[in-house]
Amino acid sequence: MAKCEITLKFQDDSIVVRDARIIKKMELVNRAITSELPNWETEDTIFTLDSELPFLKGFGVFMISNILKYRPPPADDFTTRAEEYPEANALDLDQLKPIIELANYTESEDFMNSIGFVIAKKLDNLEVDQIAAFFGVDCRDDEDIFDENDGWTHPKAEMFKRLNRDQAVEQEE
């Protein structure tokens, strides 16, 4: 097997990746290396990515440590739980946000979708105004739900409030 040492520069430090399988999961990095060294997978390769990844090293370490074992659940599988991604599930939403952004930036699709799944499961327990705050958008309470200016529908937050069983029965009556 060919020697592989790929240095990824982050905002605060660098990481050397020695596993070609990890590099191949990061499509952006894979393309950058292949454009300069087309045979990098079969020849000994020591390479430093010219561009700095605009993220902190800690997020890169997390991604590199988990990228090979994280697979997103199939679209038709409703039994997968966030606990099946224990490292990601242990983090809060503010910690997961830059990790999914890094995965998106490096075009690590399976890893990005896995982190997205964990984020979705965490958001599932929040109220709509908390979800809006996470995404950095306004949660409007106005009557007109269709905005002619932007073409988007902006339903009232109360439409998404979770009802307990008694409230749901009362609302149906």
Short mmCIF file of C-alpha atoms in Angstrom, two decimals:
data_model
loop_
_atom_site.label_atom_id
_atom_site.label_comp_id
_atom_site.label_asym_id
_atom_site.label_seq_id
_atom_site.Cartn_x
_atom_site.Cartn_y
_atom_site.Cartn_z
CA MET A 1 0.00 0.00 0.00
CA ALA A 2 1.27 3.46 -0.90
CA LYS A 3 2.32 5.90 1.80
CA CYS A 4 -0.18 8.72 2.27
CA GLU A 5 0.41 11.89 4.32
CA ILE A 6 -2.01 14.68 3.56
CA THR A 7 -1.74 17.85 5.65
CA LEU A 8 -4.95 19.80 6.13
CA LYS A 9 -4.54 23.36 7.38
CA PHE A 10 -7.23 24.70 9.70
CA GLN A 11 -7.60 28.19 11.19
CA ASP A 12 -5.65 27.34 14.32
CA ASP A 13 -3.49 24.32 13.46
CA SER A 14 -2.92 21.50 10.97
CA ILE A 15 -3.76 17.81 10.88
CA VAL A 16 -1.91 15.09 8.98
CA VAL A 17 -4.24 12.43 7.57
CA ARG A 18 -2.57 9.13 6.75
CA ASP A 19 -5.63 7.12 5.71
CA ALA A 20 -6.52 7.48 2.03
CA ARG A 21 -10.06 6.24 2.77
CA ILE A 22 -10.66 9.36 4.87
CA ILE A 23 -9.37 11.63 2.10
CA LYS A 24 -11.63 9.94 -0.45
CA LYS A 25 -14.64 10.70 1.78
CA MET A 26 -13.81 14.43 1.55
CA GLU A 27 -14.57 15.08 -2.11
CA LEU A 28 -13.19 18.64 -2.10
CA VAL A 29 -9.84 17.50 -0.70
CA ASN A 30 -9.78 14.46 -2.98
CA ARG A 31 -10.25 16.66 -6.06
CA ALA A 32 -7.58 19.12 -4.93
CA ILE A 33 -5.01 16.35 -4.50
CA THR A 34 -5.99 14.50 -7.68
CA SER A 35 -5.66 17.69 -9.74
CA GLU A 36 -1.97 17.91 -8.80
CA LEU A 37 -1.13 14.25 -8.17
CA PRO A 38 -3.43 12.03 -10.25
CA ASN A 39 -1.80 8.83 -8.94
CA TRP A 40 -1.80 9.78 -5.26
CA GLU A 41 -3.69 6.64 -4.26
CA THR A 42 -1.13 4.27 -5.77
CA GLU A 43 2.11 6.22 -5.25
CA ASP A 44 3.74 7.44 -2.06
CA THR A 45 2.24 10.86 -1.43
CA ILE A 46 3.16 13.66 0.95
CA PHE A 47 0.96 16.64 0.21
CA THR A 48 -0.18 19.82 1.93
CA LEU A 49 -3.49 21.28 0.88
CA ASP A 50 -2.76 24.86 -0.22
CA SER A 51 -6.04 26.31 0.97
CA GLU A 52 -6.83 26.72 4.64
CA LEU A 53 -10.06 25.13 5.75
CA PRO A 54 -11.94 27.99 7.49
CA PHE A 55 -12.75 25.97 10.61
CA LEU A 56 -11.08 25.19 13.90
CA LYS A 57 -8.91 22.07 14.11
CA GLY A 58 -11.15 20.50 16.78
CA PHE A 59 -14.04 20.25 14.33
CA GLY A 60 -11.70 18.66 11.79
CA VAL A 61 -10.48 16.15 14.36
CA PHE A 62 -14.09 15.23 15.14
CA MET A 63 -14.94 14.74 11.47
CA ILE A 64 -11.80 12.76 10.66
CA SER A 65 -12.29 10.56 13.73
CA ASN A 66 -15.86 9.63 12.75
CA ILE A 67 -16.10 9.98 8.97
CA LEU A 68 -15.49 6.31 8.20
CA LYS A 69 -18.03 4.95 10.67
CA TYR A 70 -20.93 7.38 10.14
CA ARG A 71 -23.48 6.40 7.51
CA PRO A 72 -26.78 8.25 7.18
CA PRO A 73 -29.90 6.21 7.79
CA PRO A 74 -31.76 5.08 4.66
CA ALA A 75 -34.60 7.39 3.64
CA ASP A 76 -37.23 4.73 4.35
CA ASP A 77 -35.84 3.79 7.79
CA PHE A 78 -37.75 5.35 10.66
CA THR A 79 -36.16 3.24 13.39
CA THR A 80 -32.70 4.83 13.47
CA ARG A 81 -32.03 6.82 16.61
CA ALA A 82 -29.56 9.63 17.28
CA GLU A 83 -27.95 7.38 19.90
CA GLU A 84 -26.53 5.33 17.02
CA TYR A 85 -24.14 8.25 16.48
CA PRO A 86 -22.92 8.52 20.10
CA GLU A 87 -20.09 11.00 19.57
CA ALA A 88 -22.32 13.43 17.67
CA ASN A 89 -25.30 12.87 19.94
CA ALA A 90 -23.16 13.84 22.95
CA LEU A 91 -22.65 17.31 21.45
CA ASP A 92 -25.12 20.18 21.61
CA LEU A 93 -26.56 21.99 18.61
CA ASP A 94 -24.04 24.83 18.81
CA GLN A 95 -21.19 22.32 18.60
CA LEU A 96 -22.80 20.35 15.76
CA LYS A 97 -23.41 23.40 13.57
CA PRO A 98 -19.76 24.03 12.58
CA ILE A 99 -19.22 20.28 12.15
CA ILE A 100 -22.00 20.01 9.57
CA GLU A 101 -20.70 23.20 7.94
CA LEU A 102 -17.22 21.63 7.67
CA ALA A 103 -18.72 18.44 6.23
CA ASN A 104 -20.62 20.52 3.68
CA TYR A 105 -17.51 22.58 2.86
CA THR A 106 -15.39 19.47 2.26
CA GLU A 107 -18.27 17.77 0.41
CA SER A 108 -18.32 14.83 2.83
CA GLU A 109 -21.87 13.88 1.95
CA ASP A 110 -22.44 10.73 4.04
CA PHE A 111 -20.91 12.34 7.12
CA MET A 112 -22.85 15.57 6.54
CA ASN A 113 -26.14 13.69 6.24
CA SER A 114 -25.36 11.71 9.40
CA ILE A 115 -24.70 14.89 11.38
CA GLY A 116 -27.81 16.42 9.81
CA PHE A 117 -29.83 13.46 11.09
CA VAL A 118 -28.55 13.98 14.65
CA ILE A 119 -29.29 17.71 14.41
CA ALA A 120 -32.82 16.98 13.16
CA LYS A 121 -33.44 14.61 16.06
CA LYS A 122 -32.26 17.28 18.52
CA LEU A 123 -34.43 19.94 16.84
CA ASP A 124 -37.42 17.62 17.04
CA ASN A 125 -37.64 18.29 20.78
CA LEU A 126 -37.61 22.09 20.46
CA GLU A 127 -40.34 24.67 19.99
CA VAL A 128 -40.55 26.43 16.64
CA ASP A 129 -39.11 29.70 17.98
CA GLN A 130 -36.04 27.82 19.24
CA ILE A 131 -35.66 26.12 15.86
CA ALA A 132 -35.92 29.47 14.09
CA ALA A 133 -33.24 30.89 16.39
CA PHE A 134 -30.94 27.94 15.60
CA PHE A 135 -31.30 28.60 11.88
CA GLY A 136 -30.94 32.35 12.39
CA VAL A 137 -34.34 33.26 10.96
CA ASP A 138 -37.22 35.26 12.37
CA CYS A 139 -40.23 33.49 13.79
CA ARG A 140 -43.13 35.70 12.80
CA ASP A 141 -46.48 35.87 14.56
CA ASP A 142 -48.23 38.08 12.00
CA GLU A 143 -51.54 37.18 10.34
CA ASP A 144 -50.45 37.33 6.69
CA ILE A 145 -48.54 34.10 6.19
CA PHE A 146 -47.63 34.68 2.53
CA ASP A 147 -45.05 37.38 1.94
CA GLU A 148 -45.35 38.86 -1.56
CA ASN A 149 -41.86 40.36 -1.24
CA ASP A 150 -39.95 37.13 -0.82
CA GLY A 151 -42.46 34.53 -2.06
CA TRP A 152 -42.21 32.51 1.13
CA THR A 153 -44.94 31.31 3.44
CA HIS A 154 -44.46 32.41 7.05
CA PRO A 155 -46.98 30.52 9.22
CA LYS A 156 -47.61 31.62 12.78
CA ALA A 157 -45.40 30.00 15.38
CA GLU A 158 -48.45 28.79 17.29
CA MET A 159 -49.33 26.55 14.34
CA PHE A 160 -46.31 24.45 15.25
CA LYS A 161 -46.73 24.33 19.02
CA ARG A 162 -46.86 20.82 20.38
CA LEU A 163 -50.19 19.94 21.93
CA ASN A 164 -50.61 17.42 24.66
CA ARG A 165 -53.31 14.80 24.17
CA ASP A 166 -56.01 16.79 26.03
CA GLN A 167 -55.28 19.98 24.08
CA ALA A 168 -55.42 18.11 20.77
CA VAL A 169 -58.83 16.59 21.62
CA GLU A 170 -60.10 19.98 22.76
CA GLN A 171 -58.92 21.63 19.55
CA GLU A 172 -60.63 18.99 17.40
CA GLU A 173 -63.97 19.67 19.12
#
